[in-house]
Amino acid sequence: MKRTKSQFNRLLELDRLIRAGKYPNCLTFGRDWEVAQKTVQRDIDYLRDQCGAPLANDRERKGFYYEDR
């Protein structure tokens, strides 16, 4: 499936995966979306810092989740 690489679409997909309890991480999400891990990290930072998303990283599950629904 060809995905558009716009930041907005990536942010929507990250949010959807996190809400679904999928624990996305920079490596796998970047590979799926054909963008660099650093790009995904910037997206995560944007969600947390600019949008106020309560993001946290679960080391055991190796991905991100919301601390508060």
mmCIF file with all atom_site columns, C-alpha atoms in Angstrom, residues 10 26-27 30 35-45:
data_model
loop_
_atom_site.group_PDB
_atom_site.id
_atom_site.type_symbol
_atom_site.label_atom_id
_atom_site.label_alt_id
_atom_site.label_comp_id
_atom_site.label_asym_id
_atom_site.label_entity_id
_atom_site.label_seq_id
_atom_site.pdbx_PDB_ins_code
_atom_site.Cartn_x
_atom_site.Cartn_y
_atom_site.Cartn_z
_atom_site.occupancy
_atom_site.B_iso_or_equiv
_atom_site.pdbx_formal_charge
_atom_site.auth_seq_id
_atom_site.auth_comp_id
_atom_site.auth_asym_id
_atom_site.auth_atom_id
_atom_site.pdbx_PDB_model_num
ATOM 1  C CA . ARG A 1 10 ? 1.887  10.218 9.751  1.00 0.00 ? 10 ARG A CA 1
ATOM 2  C CA . CYS A 1 26 ? 10.402 4.854  15.465 1.00 0.00 ? 26 CYS A CA 1
ATOM 3  C CA . LEU A 1 27 ? 12.155 1.963  13.740 1.00 0.00 ? 27 LEU A CA 1
ATOM 4  C CA . GLY A 1 30 ? 9.683  4.627  9.871  1.00 0.00 ? 30 GLY A CA 1
ATOM 5  C CA . VAL A 1 35 ? 10.886 7.696  6.356  1.00 0.00 ? 35 VAL A CA 1
ATOM 6  C CA . ALA A 1 36 ? 13.891 7.987  8.655  1.00 0.00 ? 36 ALA A CA 1
ATOM 7  C CA . GLN A 1 37 ? 13.666 7.060  12.326 1.00 0.00 ? 37 GLN A CA 1
ATOM 8  C CA . LYS A 1 38 ? 14.635 10.635 13.131 1.00 0.00 ? 38 LYS A CA 1
ATOM 9  C CA . THR A 1 39 ? 11.591 11.872 11.193 1.00 0.00 ? 39 THR A CA 1
ATOM 10 C CA . VAL A 1 40 ? 9.325  9.670  13.294 1.00 0.00 ? 40 VAL A CA 1
ATOM 11 C CA . GLN A 1 41 ? 11.033 10.888 16.461 1.00 0.00 ? 41 GLN A CA 1
ATOM 12 C CA . ARG A 1 42 ? 10.305 14.467 15.403 1.00 0.00 ? 42 ARG A CA 1
ATOM 13 C CA . ASP A 1 43 ? 6.662  13.485 14.854 1.00 0.00 ? 43 ASP A CA 1
ATOM 14 C CA . ILE A 1 44 ? 6.533  11.967 18.347 1.00 0.00 ? 44 ILE A CA 1
ATOM 15 C CA . ASP A 1 45 ? 8.141  15.121 19.783 1.00 0.00 ? 45 ASP A CA 1
#
